[in-house]
Amino acid sequence: MEILENKSISCVKGFRVASIHAGFKRNEKLDMGLIVSDVPAVSAAVFTTNLVKAAPVQLDMKHIKNDTTRALIINAGNANACTGQQGLDDARSESERVAKALGVKPEEVLVYSTGVIGQPLPMDKVNAGIDKCLDSLRDDGDELYKAIMTTDTREKRIYLRMQLSGKDVDICGIAKGSGMIHPNMGTMLSYVVTDCNITKEMLTRIQKDVTAGTFNMVTVDGDTSTNDTATIVANGLAGNTLIDRTDTKDYECFCEAVYYVTEYLAKAIAADGEGASRFMEVYVYGADELEQARTLARSVAGSSLFKAALHGADANWGRIVCAMGYSGARFDQNKVDVGFESKAGEIEVFTKGVPLQFDEDLATKILSEDRVQVKINLNSGEAQAKAWGCDLTAEYVKINGDYRS
């Protein structure tokens, strides 16, 4: 695999993209986008587990079942969530307007919204924005990664190229997400676009598998959103041999590439947590089972008390062990080791169920770096997992206290 810099979704063969200002955000910021595949593509998606699902999520859960997908329309600044039947009608109207202009079926159009909950979509802005997007489609570079941002402070995108059956295959991923992020998806949108030739069945399998180990291992604040969706679209124009089975080298390589892309985006979301000053990776290893390791890693990464300790560079290992204990996963506390690592060094603070005397000054230096790893060894098996999060700061409260005003 080769990572290519400064490339975007419209650089993938057969995709055109528009990124425009439709008026959802102030200051002429980009707030609407459109992705179009020039040929019928296959798609797969994973949606929020929140029972309160936004109108576009409800619509897309139906449309994703269609054999082919041709377009994705996205707006930021308004979530179209908790808006009743009118919200559903508005989301459906978006798909119909895009479909009519492109000469495709409404079921081939996926609709996405992110932003403030409980406000009706301003359909005058939506319709004008769709028309502007249709007139602005391009295949030579786009800024859709900016148009989907809400409280994000930095772009989240990655572009890589690989070879499958002798053909160059491109994959581009973009995402938004900064707050209301918790395992089983958060207020995040992710789009992975590729020219790989693959069946819908295989793409769906890959999307579910990689989401479990990437986006569902991110937590910022413990809130699972109404709108989050992770989508992958493949149009087949790379011309590689069709991937229609799991027992092939091409399937394995493509799966690894998609995992790499989604893990990169997941980490970028955690690092850009609202108000965050530190990125946290919780690495649980020596576990009996994968799900045990994942459960423990998510619990520690989501602990508000430990996130606050991390902000203060306090090596409070008791909060880590406590979060493990209430996670629901079973383990032997008398086998557990806990340590911290960063650019400033590495230190062990707890071993085999007993606290260690450790250098507090060194621990503070390690935890004061902007990227910190929490290492937890269960000393019981071979399974391992990682979860990602950030510290909890006063700035987080300020951001969310002022969000609507």
XYZ file of C-alpha atoms in Angstrom:
405
model
C 0.000 0.000 0.000
C 1.100 3.539 -0.753
C -0.319 6.597 0.997
C -0.845 9.515 -1.396
C -0.904 13.044 -0.015
C -3.334 15.864 -0.841
C -5.788 13.687 -2.726
C -9.503 13.469 -2.166
C -12.560 11.435 -3.118
C -12.905 12.961 -6.583
C -9.450 11.591 -7.442
C -10.820 8.024 -7.331
C -11.754 6.802 -10.823
C -15.381 7.378 -11.753
C -16.351 9.619 -8.841
C -17.294 13.288 -9.033
C -17.714 15.474 -5.968
C -19.105 18.893 -5.093
C -18.474 20.893 -1.913
C -20.443 24.109 -1.454
C -21.815 26.665 1.017
C -25.592 26.297 1.196
C -26.242 28.541 4.187
C -26.452 26.063 7.087
C -23.305 27.523 8.632
C -22.272 31.107 9.146
C -19.272 32.827 7.568
C -19.604 31.233 4.135
C -18.136 27.945 5.363
C -18.615 24.813 3.264
C -21.631 22.937 4.615
C -23.014 20.709 1.853
C -21.586 18.107 -0.462
C -22.460 15.553 -3.110
C -20.670 12.385 -4.220
C -21.668 10.848 -7.556
C -20.484 7.610 -9.126
C -20.589 7.778 -12.908
C -21.437 4.063 -13.026
C -23.616 1.915 -10.760
C -21.666 1.150 -7.571
C -22.179 -1.209 -4.667
C -22.311 0.127 -1.126
C -22.467 -0.935 2.506
C -23.063 0.985 5.709
C -23.170 0.670 9.479
C -25.611 2.862 11.379
C -26.035 4.216 14.901
C -27.344 1.841 17.574
C -29.235 4.709 19.214
C -32.968 3.905 19.166
C -33.604 7.563 18.311
C -32.491 7.635 14.689
C -32.440 10.750 12.532
C -34.617 10.868 9.421
C -31.743 10.370 6.946
C -30.555 7.316 8.911
C -34.030 5.791 8.727
C -34.137 6.437 4.984
C -30.628 5.132 4.323
C -31.288 1.921 6.234
C -33.797 1.176 3.478
C -31.831 2.566 0.533
C -28.635 0.693 1.427
C -30.477 -2.552 0.624
C -30.715 -1.534 -3.037
C -28.373 -3.432 -5.336
C -26.672 -0.271 -6.559
C -25.834 3.232 -5.318
C -25.163 6.274 -7.489
C -25.027 9.311 -5.181
C -24.596 10.539 -1.601
C -25.913 13.953 -0.528
C -24.650 15.422 2.763
C -25.309 18.547 4.816
C -23.700 19.839 8.033
C -25.275 22.277 10.474
C -28.661 20.568 10.812
C -29.120 16.931 11.887
C -32.735 16.511 10.702
C -33.214 14.417 13.855
C -36.360 14.289 16.022
C -38.247 16.098 13.268
C -41.134 13.635 12.846
C -42.825 12.793 9.584
C -41.775 16.110 8.061
C -38.137 15.166 8.579
C -38.662 11.846 6.792
C -40.494 13.584 3.965
C -37.669 16.115 3.657
C -34.969 13.431 3.534
C -36.956 11.539 0.909
C -37.393 14.759 -1.060
C -33.606 15.193 -1.115
C -33.071 11.738 -2.588
C -35.779 12.308 -5.179
C -34.382 15.683 -6.266
C -30.854 14.300 -6.697
C -32.138 11.167 -8.449
C -34.239 13.116 -10.921
C -31.326 15.358 -11.872
C -28.985 12.390 -12.379
C -31.536 10.161 -14.097
C -31.308 7.430 -11.441
C -33.703 5.896 -8.913
C -34.281 7.591 -5.511
C -33.229 4.318 -3.815
C -29.797 4.794 -5.399
C -29.289 8.022 -3.438
C -28.138 8.024 0.193
C -28.860 11.056 2.386
C -26.834 12.307 5.376
C -27.237 15.164 7.841
C -25.222 16.256 10.881
C -25.563 19.176 13.256
C -28.144 20.486 15.713
C -30.949 18.088 16.704
C -34.625 19.069 16.636
C -34.697 21.769 13.990
C -36.571 21.279 10.699
C -34.436 21.292 7.573
C -34.649 24.645 5.775
C -35.729 23.090 2.492
C -35.232 26.275 0.526
C -31.527 26.102 1.380
C -31.459 22.329 0.841
C -32.991 22.493 -2.632
C -30.845 25.422 -3.731
C -27.816 23.638 -2.306
C -28.571 20.422 -4.187
C -28.860 22.338 -7.447
C -25.605 24.157 -6.748
C -23.894 20.858 -5.960
C -25.107 19.344 -9.214
C -23.678 22.295 -11.106
C -20.368 22.112 -9.217
C -19.434 18.438 -9.641
C -15.771 17.889 -10.421
C -13.313 15.015 -10.749
C -10.051 16.811 -10.003
C -9.958 17.539 -6.275
C -12.558 18.502 -3.694
C -12.921 19.732 -0.118
C -15.787 17.539 1.029
C -13.805 16.705 4.164
C -14.295 20.358 5.157
C -17.984 20.533 4.216
C -18.970 17.736 6.631
C -17.354 19.308 9.715
C -19.331 20.644 12.678
C -17.227 21.154 15.835
C -14.222 19.478 14.201
C -11.016 21.492 14.310
C -9.024 19.566 11.722
C -9.566 17.583 8.551
C -9.808 13.812 8.633
C -8.879 12.183 5.337
C -6.575 9.542 3.940
C -5.897 8.293 0.424
C -4.034 5.121 -0.435
C -3.244 3.059 -3.508
C -2.683 -0.672 -3.693
C -2.431 -3.374 -6.325
C -4.985 -6.147 -6.743
C -4.597 -8.721 -9.521
C -2.134 -6.399 -11.262
C -4.397 -3.323 -11.215
C -4.037 -0.081 -9.265
C -6.883 0.241 -6.767
C -7.488 3.539 -4.962
C -9.226 4.021 -1.619
C -10.081 7.400 -0.114
C -11.601 7.881 3.324
C -12.927 11.019 4.985
C -14.739 11.472 8.289
C -16.180 14.031 10.676
C -16.520 13.654 14.401
C -15.362 15.468 17.511
C -18.066 15.197 20.176
C -21.025 12.925 20.975
C -18.698 10.013 20.232
C -19.055 6.633 21.947
C -18.677 2.955 20.954
C -21.356 1.567 18.661
C -20.849 4.700 16.618
C -20.914 8.329 17.667
C -21.948 11.598 16.066
C -19.680 10.841 13.189
C -19.979 10.434 9.468
C -17.464 8.431 7.489
C -17.200 7.886 3.749
C -14.800 5.424 2.170
C -14.813 5.462 -1.622
C -12.938 3.037 -3.855
C -12.744 1.887 -7.471
C -12.255 -1.725 -6.341
C -14.254 -4.383 -8.204
C -16.061 -6.239 -5.413
C -19.521 -7.666 -4.758
C -21.986 -6.010 -2.404
C -21.973 -9.128 -0.219
C -18.207 -8.988 0.303
C -18.223 -5.205 0.813
C -20.942 -5.517 3.461
C -18.967 -8.172 5.293
C -15.822 -6.043 5.294
C -17.652 -2.926 6.463
C -19.147 -4.702 9.469
C -15.874 -6.382 10.401
C -13.684 -3.285 10.228
C -16.198 -1.059 12.021
C -16.189 -3.398 15.014
C -12.448 -2.919 15.485
C -12.148 0.746 14.531
C -15.062 3.198 14.747
C -16.710 1.173 17.507
C -13.525 1.441 19.575
C -13.600 5.251 19.783
C -15.079 7.223 22.660
C -14.889 10.938 23.419
C -17.713 11.648 25.847
C -19.931 8.587 26.300
C -22.788 9.844 24.104
C -23.966 7.765 21.143
C -25.523 9.967 18.456
C -28.736 9.878 16.458
C -27.054 10.404 13.073
C -23.796 8.481 12.834
C -23.222 6.413 9.729
C -20.158 4.825 8.163
C -20.496 4.132 4.442
C -18.281 2.493 1.854
C -18.908 2.699 -1.897
C -17.120 0.734 -4.636
C -17.681 1.282 -8.363
C -15.423 -1.429 -9.847
C -13.618 0.827 -12.322
C -10.146 -0.300 -11.198
C -10.741 -3.395 -13.308
C -9.255 -5.856 -10.825
C -10.557 -9.413 -10.791
C -13.951 -9.379 -9.070
C -13.675 -10.056 -5.347
C -16.560 -12.407 -4.645
C -15.075 -14.799 -2.079
C -13.320 -14.466 1.257
C -10.700 -17.137 0.596
C -8.565 -15.116 -1.810
C -5.431 -13.018 -1.416
C -7.194 -10.038 -3.006
C -9.975 -10.190 -0.403
C -7.433 -10.318 2.398
C -5.390 -7.423 0.998
C -8.412 -5.240 0.339
C -9.804 -5.942 3.812
C -6.468 -4.913 5.355
C -6.472 -1.701 3.336
C -10.008 -0.740 4.373
C -9.118 -1.529 7.995
C -6.067 0.715 7.727
C -8.190 3.572 6.364
C -10.925 3.274 8.980
C -8.464 2.885 11.862
C -6.678 6.036 10.693
C -9.989 7.933 10.640
C -11.045 6.525 14.017
C -7.810 7.723 15.614
C -8.203 11.120 13.959
C -11.671 11.465 15.498
C -10.356 10.590 18.963
C -7.437 13.009 18.623
C -9.862 15.794 17.672
C -12.203 15.225 20.613
C -13.969 18.390 21.656
C -11.653 20.427 23.862
C -9.084 17.619 23.974
C -5.430 18.250 24.754
C -4.325 14.599 24.764
C -4.987 11.567 22.589
C -5.302 8.288 24.476
C -4.791 4.756 23.172
C -5.811 1.955 25.536
C -4.037 -1.257 24.616
C -5.341 -4.421 26.276
C -3.383 -7.598 25.593
C -2.869 -11.028 27.080
C -6.644 -11.548 27.027
C -8.502 -14.829 26.667
C -10.874 -13.552 23.969
C -11.084 -10.640 21.524
C -14.404 -9.356 22.851
C -13.071 -9.435 26.404
C -10.130 -7.248 25.348
C -12.395 -4.877 23.407
C -14.839 -4.481 26.294
C -12.075 -3.655 28.761
C -10.323 -1.241 26.405
C -13.559 0.626 25.668
C -14.421 0.872 29.358
C -11.091 2.418 30.307
C -11.087 4.804 27.339
C -14.588 5.920 28.298
C -14.005 6.495 31.994
C -14.715 10.158 32.770
C -12.651 9.923 35.936
C -9.611 8.560 34.156
C -10.045 11.023 31.272
C -9.968 13.829 33.860
C -6.874 12.289 35.467
C -5.211 12.145 32.067
C -5.895 15.849 31.591
C -4.120 16.509 34.876
C -1.256 14.129 33.984
C -2.155 12.173 37.114
C -1.055 8.504 37.057
C -4.202 7.433 38.870
C -4.138 3.754 37.963
C -6.977 3.048 40.419
C -9.437 4.647 38.013
C -8.233 2.309 35.262
C -8.655 -0.833 37.353
C -12.047 0.426 38.549
C -13.233 0.957 34.946
C -12.087 -2.557 34.098
C -14.048 -3.925 37.035
C -17.393 -2.427 35.990
C -16.920 -3.157 32.269
C -18.808 -6.445 32.440
C -15.806 -8.433 31.190
C -14.418 -11.112 33.483
C -10.688 -11.206 34.323
C -8.372 -12.098 37.192
C -7.319 -8.872 38.921
C -4.371 -10.704 40.481
C -2.808 -11.167 37.033
C -3.227 -7.609 35.739
C -0.323 -5.261 34.894
C -0.918 -1.564 34.131
C 1.547 0.926 32.659
C 1.841 4.131 30.630
C 3.942 4.973 27.593
C 4.585 8.072 25.484
C 7.478 9.843 23.791
C 8.725 10.739 27.285
C 9.218 7.091 28.247
C 7.467 4.102 29.763
C 6.505 3.230 33.323
C 4.684 0.371 35.088
C 2.434 1.360 38.007
C 0.497 -1.786 38.907
C 1.499 -5.437 38.625
C -0.195 -8.742 39.458
C -2.913 -6.977 41.425
C -0.490 -4.955 43.550
C 0.506 -1.259 43.258
C 4.147 -0.435 42.556
C 6.311 2.295 43.986
C 7.039 4.394 40.897
C 8.662 7.668 39.940
C 5.805 10.188 40.082
C 7.798 12.839 38.211
C 8.510 10.453 35.342
C 4.864 9.380 35.264
C 3.782 13.022 35.040
C 6.180 13.651 32.146
C 4.878 10.586 30.301
C 1.243 11.606 30.783
C 1.933 15.231 29.801
C 2.662 14.301 26.174
C -0.064 14.882 23.589
C -0.267 11.146 22.744
C -0.364 8.608 25.570
C -0.771 4.837 25.563
C -2.322 2.979 28.486
C -0.964 -0.595 28.508
C -2.962 -3.321 30.258
C -1.682 -6.884 30.294
C -4.182 -9.492 31.525
C -1.494 -12.204 31.443
C -4.111 -14.783 30.547
C -4.212 -15.412 26.789
C -3.254 -14.209 23.305
C -6.119 -11.839 22.358
C -5.630 -8.083 22.178
C -7.542 -4.918 21.287
C -7.129 -1.158 21.218
C -9.561 1.644 21.981
C -9.040 5.357 21.405
C -10.175 8.432 23.250
C -8.989 11.720 24.721
C -8.784 13.633 27.971
C -11.754 15.470 29.478
C -11.257 19.228 29.748
C -13.111 22.355 30.822
C -13.096 23.348 27.158
C -15.365 20.381 26.395
C -17.996 21.815 28.735
C -17.641 25.271 27.181
C -18.021 23.949 23.628
C -21.178 22.008 24.457
C -22.607 24.707 26.695
C -22.433 27.141 23.782
C -23.276 24.678 20.974
C -26.659 26.096 19.952
C -26.049 29.730 20.881
